[in-house]
Coordinates of C-alpha atoms and ligand atoms in Angstrom, one line a residue:
X1 CA -37.6 38.2 -19.1
X2 CA -34.0 39.4 -18.6
X3 CA -34.3 42.8 -17.0
X4 CA -30.6 43.4 -16.5
X5 CA -29.4 45.5 -19.3
X6 CA -26.6 44.1 -21.5
X7 CA -23.2 45.8 -21.2
X8 CA -21.7 44.9 -24.5
X9 CA -22.8 44.1 -28.0
X10 CA -20.5 41.5 -29.3
X11 CA -22.6 39.2 -31.4
X12 CA -26.2 38.4 -32.4
X13 CA -25.7 34.8 -31.4
X14 CA -26.7 34.6 -27.7
X15 CA -29.0 37.6 -27.8
X16 CA -32.7 37.2 -26.9
X17 CA -35.5 38.0 -29.3
X18 CA -36.7 40.7 -26.9
X19 CA -33.3 42.4 -26.8
X20 CA -33.3 42.4 -30.6
X21 CA -36.8 43.6 -30.9
X22 CA -36.2 46.4 -28.3
X23 CA -33.2 47.6 -30.3
X24 CA -35.1 47.6 -33.6
X25 CA -38.0 49.5 -32.0
X26 CA -35.7 52.1 -30.7
X27 CA -33.8 52.3 -34.0
X28 CA -37.1 52.9 -35.8
X29 CA -37.7 55.9 -33.5
X30 CA -34.2 57.2 -34.3
X31 CA -34.8 56.7 -38.0
X32 CA -37.8 59.0 -37.7
X33 CA -35.9 61.5 -35.6
X34 CA -33.0 61.6 -38.1
X35 CA -35.4 62.2 -41.0
X36 CA -37.0 65.1 -39.0
X37 CA -33.5 66.7 -38.8
X38 CA -33.7 66.8 -35.0
X39 CA -31.0 65.5 -32.6
X40 CA -30.9 64.4 -28.9
X41 CA -27.6 65.9 -27.8
X42 CA -28.4 65.7 -24.1
X43 CA -28.6 61.9 -24.0
X44 CA -24.9 61.0 -24.1
X45 CA -23.5 64.3 -22.8
X46 CA -20.5 63.5 -20.7
X47 CA -19.9 60.1 -22.4
X48 CA -16.8 59.3 -24.4
X49 CA -17.1 57.1 -27.4
X50 CA -13.9 55.8 -29.0
X51 CA -13.9 54.2 -32.4
X52 CA -11.0 51.8 -32.6
X53 CA -10.6 50.5 -36.2
X54 CA -7.8 48.0 -36.9
X55 CA -9.3 47.5 -40.4
X56 CA -10.5 49.8 -43.1
X57 CA -14.1 51.1 -43.0
X58 CA -16.1 53.9 -44.4
X59 CA -19.8 53.3 -43.6
X60 CA -19.5 51.6 -40.2
X61 CA -16.9 54.1 -38.8
X62 CA -18.6 57.2 -40.0
X63 CA -22.0 56.0 -38.9
X64 CA -20.8 55.3 -35.4
X65 CA -19.2 58.7 -35.3
X66 CA -22.4 60.4 -36.5
X67 CA -24.6 58.3 -34.1
X68 CA -22.4 59.3 -31.2
X69 CA -22.4 63.0 -32.1
X70 CA -26.1 63.1 -32.7
X71 CA -26.6 61.8 -29.1
X72 CA -24.1 64.4 -27.7
X73 CA -21.2 62.1 -26.8
X74 CA -17.6 63.1 -27.2
X75 CA -16.4 61.0 -30.1
X76 CA -12.8 60.1 -31.0
X77 CA -11.8 57.9 -33.9
X78 CA -8.6 56.0 -34.0
X79 CA -7.3 54.0 -37.0
X80 CA -4.7 51.6 -36.0
X81 CA -2.3 49.8 -38.4
X82 CA -1.9 46.1 -37.3
X83 CA 1.2 45.6 -39.5
X84 CA 3.8 43.3 -38.0
X85 CA 2.9 43.5 -34.3
X86 CA 1.4 40.5 -32.6
X87 CA -2.3 41.2 -32.7
X88 CA -3.2 39.8 -29.3
X89 CA -0.5 41.9 -27.6
X90 CA -1.5 45.1 -29.4
X91 CA -5.1 44.6 -28.3
X92 CA -4.3 44.2 -24.7
X93 CA -1.9 47.1 -24.7
X94 CA -4.6 49.2 -26.2
X95 CA -7.1 48.0 -23.6
X96 CA -4.9 49.3 -20.8
X97 CA -4.5 52.6 -22.6
X98 CA -8.3 52.9 -23.0
X99 CA -9.0 52.1 -19.4
X100 CA -6.6 54.8 -18.4
X101 CA -8.6 57.3 -20.5
X102 CA -11.9 56.3 -18.9
X103 CA -13.8 55.7 -22.1
X104 CA -17.5 54.7 -21.8
X105 CA -18.2 53.2 -25.2
X106 CA -15.7 51.4 -27.3
X107 CA -16.5 50.5 -30.9
X108 CA -13.9 48.0 -32.3
X109 CA -13.2 46.5 -35.7
X110 CA -10.4 43.9 -36.0
X111 CA -9.3 41.2 -38.4
X112 CA -9.2 38.7 -35.6
X113 CA -12.3 36.7 -34.8
X114 CA -12.9 37.1 -31.1
X115 CA -11.1 40.4 -30.8
X116 CA -14.1 42.3 -29.5
X117 CA -14.8 39.6 -26.9
X118 CA -11.2 39.7 -25.7
X119 CA -11.3 43.5 -25.3
X120 CA -14.6 43.3 -23.5
X121 CA -12.9 41.2 -20.8
X122 CA -10.2 43.8 -20.4
X123 CA -11.8 47.2 -20.6
X124 CA -14.3 48.9 -18.3
X125 CA -16.1 50.4 -21.3
X126 CA -19.1 48.9 -23.1
X127 CA -17.7 47.2 -26.2
X128 CA -19.5 47.2 -29.5
X129 CA -18.3 44.7 -32.1
X130 CA -18.0 46.6 -35.5
X131 CA -16.8 43.4 -37.2
X132 CA -14.3 40.8 -36.0
X133 CA -12.6 38.7 -38.6
X134 CA -15.1 36.3 -40.2
X135 CA -17.1 36.0 -36.9
X136 CA -19.8 38.6 -36.5
X137 CA -20.9 42.1 -37.3
X138 CA -24.0 42.5 -35.2
X139 CA -25.0 46.2 -36.0
X140 CA -24.9 45.3 -39.7
X141 CA -27.5 42.5 -39.2
X142 CA -29.6 44.9 -37.1
X143 CA -29.6 47.6 -39.7
X144 CA -30.4 45.0 -42.4
X145 CA -33.4 43.8 -40.3
X146 CA -34.6 47.3 -39.8
X147 CA -34.4 48.0 -43.5
X148 CA -36.4 44.8 -44.3
X149 CA -39.0 45.6 -41.6
X150 CA -39.6 49.1 -43.0
X151 CA -40.3 47.6 -46.4
X152 CA -42.0 44.3 -45.6
X153 CA -43.5 45.0 -42.3
X154 CA -42.3 41.7 -40.8
X155 CA -39.4 39.3 -40.8
X156 CA -41.2 36.1 -39.8
X157 CA -42.1 34.0 -42.7
X158 CA -39.9 35.8 -45.2
X159 CA -37.3 34.1 -47.3
X160 CA -33.9 35.9 -47.5
X161 CA -31.3 34.7 -50.0
X162 CA -27.8 35.6 -48.9
X163 CA -25.5 35.2 -51.9
X164 CA -21.8 35.0 -52.7
X165 CA -18.9 34.8 -50.3
X166 CA -20.6 33.4 -47.2
X167 CA -17.5 31.7 -46.0
X168 CA -15.6 34.9 -45.2
X169 CA -18.6 37.0 -44.3
X170 CA -19.2 38.2 -40.7
X171 CA -22.3 40.0 -42.2
X172 CA -23.7 36.7 -43.3
X173 CA -23.1 35.0 -39.9
X174 CA -24.8 37.8 -38.0
X175 CA -27.7 37.9 -40.4
X176 CA -28.2 34.1 -40.3
X177 CA -28.5 34.3 -36.5
X178 CA -30.8 37.3 -36.5
X179 CA -33.1 36.3 -39.3
X180 CA -33.6 32.7 -38.1
X181 CA -34.2 34.0 -34.5
X182 CA -37.0 36.1 -36.0
X183 CA -38.4 33.2 -37.9
X184 CA -37.3 33.9 -41.4
X185 CA -36.0 31.3 -43.8
X186 CA -32.4 31.8 -45.1
X187 CA -31.1 30.5 -48.4
X188 CA -27.3 30.5 -48.6
X189 CA -26.4 30.7 -52.3
X190 CA -22.9 30.4 -53.7
X191 CA -20.2 28.2 -55.1
X192 CA -19.2 25.3 -52.8
X193 CA -15.8 26.9 -52.2
X194 CA -17.5 30.0 -50.6
X195 CA -20.0 28.2 -48.4
X196 CA -18.6 27.3 -45.0
X197 CA -18.4 23.6 -44.3
X198 CA -19.8 24.1 -40.8
X199 CA -23.2 25.4 -42.0
X200 CA -25.1 22.3 -41.0
X201 CA -23.3 21.8 -37.7
X202 CA -23.4 25.3 -36.3
X203 CA -27.0 24.9 -35.1
X204 CA -28.3 27.2 -37.9
X205 CA -31.1 24.7 -38.3
X206 CA -33.8 26.0 -36.1
X207 CA -36.8 23.9 -35.2
X208 CA -37.5 20.2 -35.5
X209 CA -39.0 19.9 -38.9
X210 CA -38.6 23.2 -40.7
X211 CA -35.0 23.8 -41.6
X212 CA -34.4 27.5 -41.4
X213 CA -31.2 27.5 -43.4
X214 CA -30.8 25.8 -46.7
X215 CA -27.7 25.8 -49.1
X216 CA -27.9 26.2 -52.8
X217 CA -25.2 26.1 -55.4
X218 CA -27.4 27.6 -58.1
X219 CA -28.8 31.2 -58.3
X220 CA -32.1 30.1 -60.0
X221 CA -32.9 27.6 -57.2
X222 CA -31.5 29.8 -54.4
X223 CA -33.4 32.9 -55.4
X224 CA -36.7 31.1 -56.0
X225 CA -39.4 32.5 -53.6
X226 CA -36.9 35.1 -52.1
X227 CA -38.5 38.2 -50.6
X228 CA -35.0 39.7 -50.1
X229 CA -31.8 39.1 -52.1
X230 CA -28.7 40.1 -50.1
X231 CA -25.5 40.2 -52.1
X232 CA -22.1 39.9 -50.4
X233 CA -18.7 41.3 -51.4
X234 CA -16.0 38.9 -52.5
X235 CA -13.6 39.2 -49.6
X236 CA -10.4 38.5 -51.4
X237 CA -8.4 39.9 -48.4
X238 CA -9.6 37.0 -46.2
X239 CA -9.0 34.2 -48.7
X240 CA -5.9 32.1 -48.1
X241 CA -5.9 31.0 -51.8
X242 CA -7.8 31.8 -54.9
X243 CA -11.3 30.3 -54.5
X244 CA -13.0 31.5 -57.6
X245 CA -11.8 31.5 -61.3
X246 CA -12.0 35.1 -62.5
X247 CA -14.2 38.1 -61.7
X248 CA -15.9 37.8 -65.1
X249 CA -16.6 34.1 -64.7
X250 CA -17.9 34.8 -61.2
X251 CA -20.3 37.5 -62.4
X252 CA -21.6 35.1 -65.1
X253 CA -22.7 32.5 -62.5
X254 CA -23.2 34.4 -59.3
X255 CA -23.4 38.1 -60.0
X256 CA -26.8 39.7 -59.5
X257 CA -28.2 41.3 -62.7
X258 CA -31.7 42.0 -63.9
X259 CA -32.0 38.5 -65.4
X260 CA -31.0 36.6 -62.3
X261 CA -33.2 38.9 -60.1
X262 CA -36.2 37.5 -62.0
X263 CA -35.7 34.2 -60.2
X264 CA -36.8 36.0 -57.0
X265 CA -40.3 37.2 -56.1
X266 CA -41.3 40.2 -58.2
X267 CA -41.2 42.5 -55.2
X268 CA -37.9 41.2 -53.8
X269 CA -35.6 43.8 -52.2
X270 CA -32.0 44.0 -53.3
X271 CA -29.5 44.6 -50.5
X272 CA -25.7 44.8 -50.1
X273 CA -23.7 45.8 -47.0
X274 CA -21.1 47.6 -49.1
X275 CA -18.5 48.2 -50.3
X276 CA -19.8 46.9 -53.6
X277 CA -17.7 45.4 -56.3
X278 CA -19.8 46.4 -59.3
X279 CA -19.6 43.9 -62.1
X280 CA -18.4 41.2 -59.8
X281 CA -21.2 40.3 -57.3
X282 CA -23.7 42.9 -58.5
X283 CA -24.5 44.8 -61.6
X284 CA -25.2 48.6 -61.5
X285 CA -28.5 48.0 -63.2
X286 CA -29.9 46.4 -60.0
X287 CA -27.7 48.1 -57.5
X288 CA -29.0 51.6 -58.6
X289 CA -32.6 50.6 -59.4
X290 CA -34.7 52.7 -57.0
X291 CA -37.6 50.2 -57.4
X292 CA -35.7 47.3 -56.0
X293 CA -32.5 48.4 -54.3
X294 CA -32.5 49.5 -50.7
X295 CA -28.8 49.8 -50.5
X296 CA -28.8 53.5 -49.7
X297 CA -31.5 53.0 -47.1
X298 CA -29.3 50.4 -45.4
X299 CA -26.7 53.1 -44.9
X300 CA -29.3 55.5 -43.5
X301 CA -30.6 52.8 -41.1
X302 CA -27.0 52.2 -40.0
X303 CA -26.9 55.5 -38.2
X304 CA -30.3 54.9 -36.6
X305 CA -29.4 51.4 -35.4
X306 CA -26.1 52.6 -34.0
X307 CA -27.8 55.4 -32.1
X308 CA -30.1 52.8 -30.6
X309 CA -27.2 50.6 -29.6
X310 CA -25.2 53.5 -28.1
X311 CA -28.3 54.7 -26.2
X312 CA -29.1 51.3 -24.8
X313 CA -25.5 50.5 -23.7
X314 CA -24.9 53.9 -22.3
X315 CA -27.9 53.5 -20.1
X316 CA -26.3 50.3 -18.8
X317 CA -22.9 51.8 -18.4
X318 CA -21.2 50.8 -15.2
X319 CA -19.1 54.0 -14.8
X320 CA -22.1 56.3 -15.0
X321 CA -24.3 54.2 -12.8
X322 CA -21.9 54.6 -9.9
Ligands
NCD401 C1 -18.7 44.7 -44.3 C2 -17.7 44.3 -43.3 O1 -16.7 45.1 -43.1 O2 -17.8 43.3 -42.7 N1 -18.9 46.0 -44.6 C3 -19.6 46.8 -43.8 O3 -19.4 46.9 -42.6 N2 -20.6 47.6 -44.4 C4 -18.8 43.8 -45.5 C5 -17.6 43.8 -46.3 O4 -16.5 44.2 -46.0 O5 -17.7 43.2 -47.4

């Protein structure tokens, strides 16, 4: 077993099962602590957490802020406009500034895939990837897994249908890695234009004979046998050209409503990372159905997972170990 603590959280790909399980266990404890209304403000006292968001965010940024504060860290949030400046250059300049400020934990979101990795090489702080381009969004996959675990009691053996704009989704990528690592089967469901061509070649087929990732271009087939239906936002801002006809047309074929949900198992959970486009990829009738939708609980688990990540990385922090 790897006993040396990890210094950054950049991607689910490359993590070990024991690292993931340890984070999920700790996050479950934090979920219970949060529900009890208690905090642990001594844990990160003296630590500085900087949220560096080059892209818009509501849930992720506020939940990292809350997580840091509940653990007693000094928390600072910076929203940075990327505009016309060369992105690589901005990042490296920012890294130098942050080093000078002696920040311990750096949460970064950027439109460039690989931005968090780049920063991790240049700053002394522990870097947490809060979404880099279309690459990964590891804490989202962890909070999704925690939400599923709380309802289903396991991940292994479940079938999770991830539907919609897979091609532009860092959430989908992180989830595919995490869910297959924990022995779930993943169905990717969407129109051919929104399924990445590299699906087969990325090594997302885990195991010799049992393919863990299968692609479907039809909701009825893709949702059949699903224990979880995870809907994704249409990420228009990442599309180079129009890949779908109209929102109405899209909803007709790919939008999750009560009728299409019937294709899944009767106890299937409905999930969405947010922000939702109601009437495009999901209908309010299922999004707000307390019997099926765990979308609000995903947000709640987001705080718990981020507390677990901050706690774990802070304990491995180089600066404080000296
Ligand atoms: C996601 C993101 O930014 O990658 N949102 C989130 O973090 N909850 C998904 C999205 O933008 O659609």
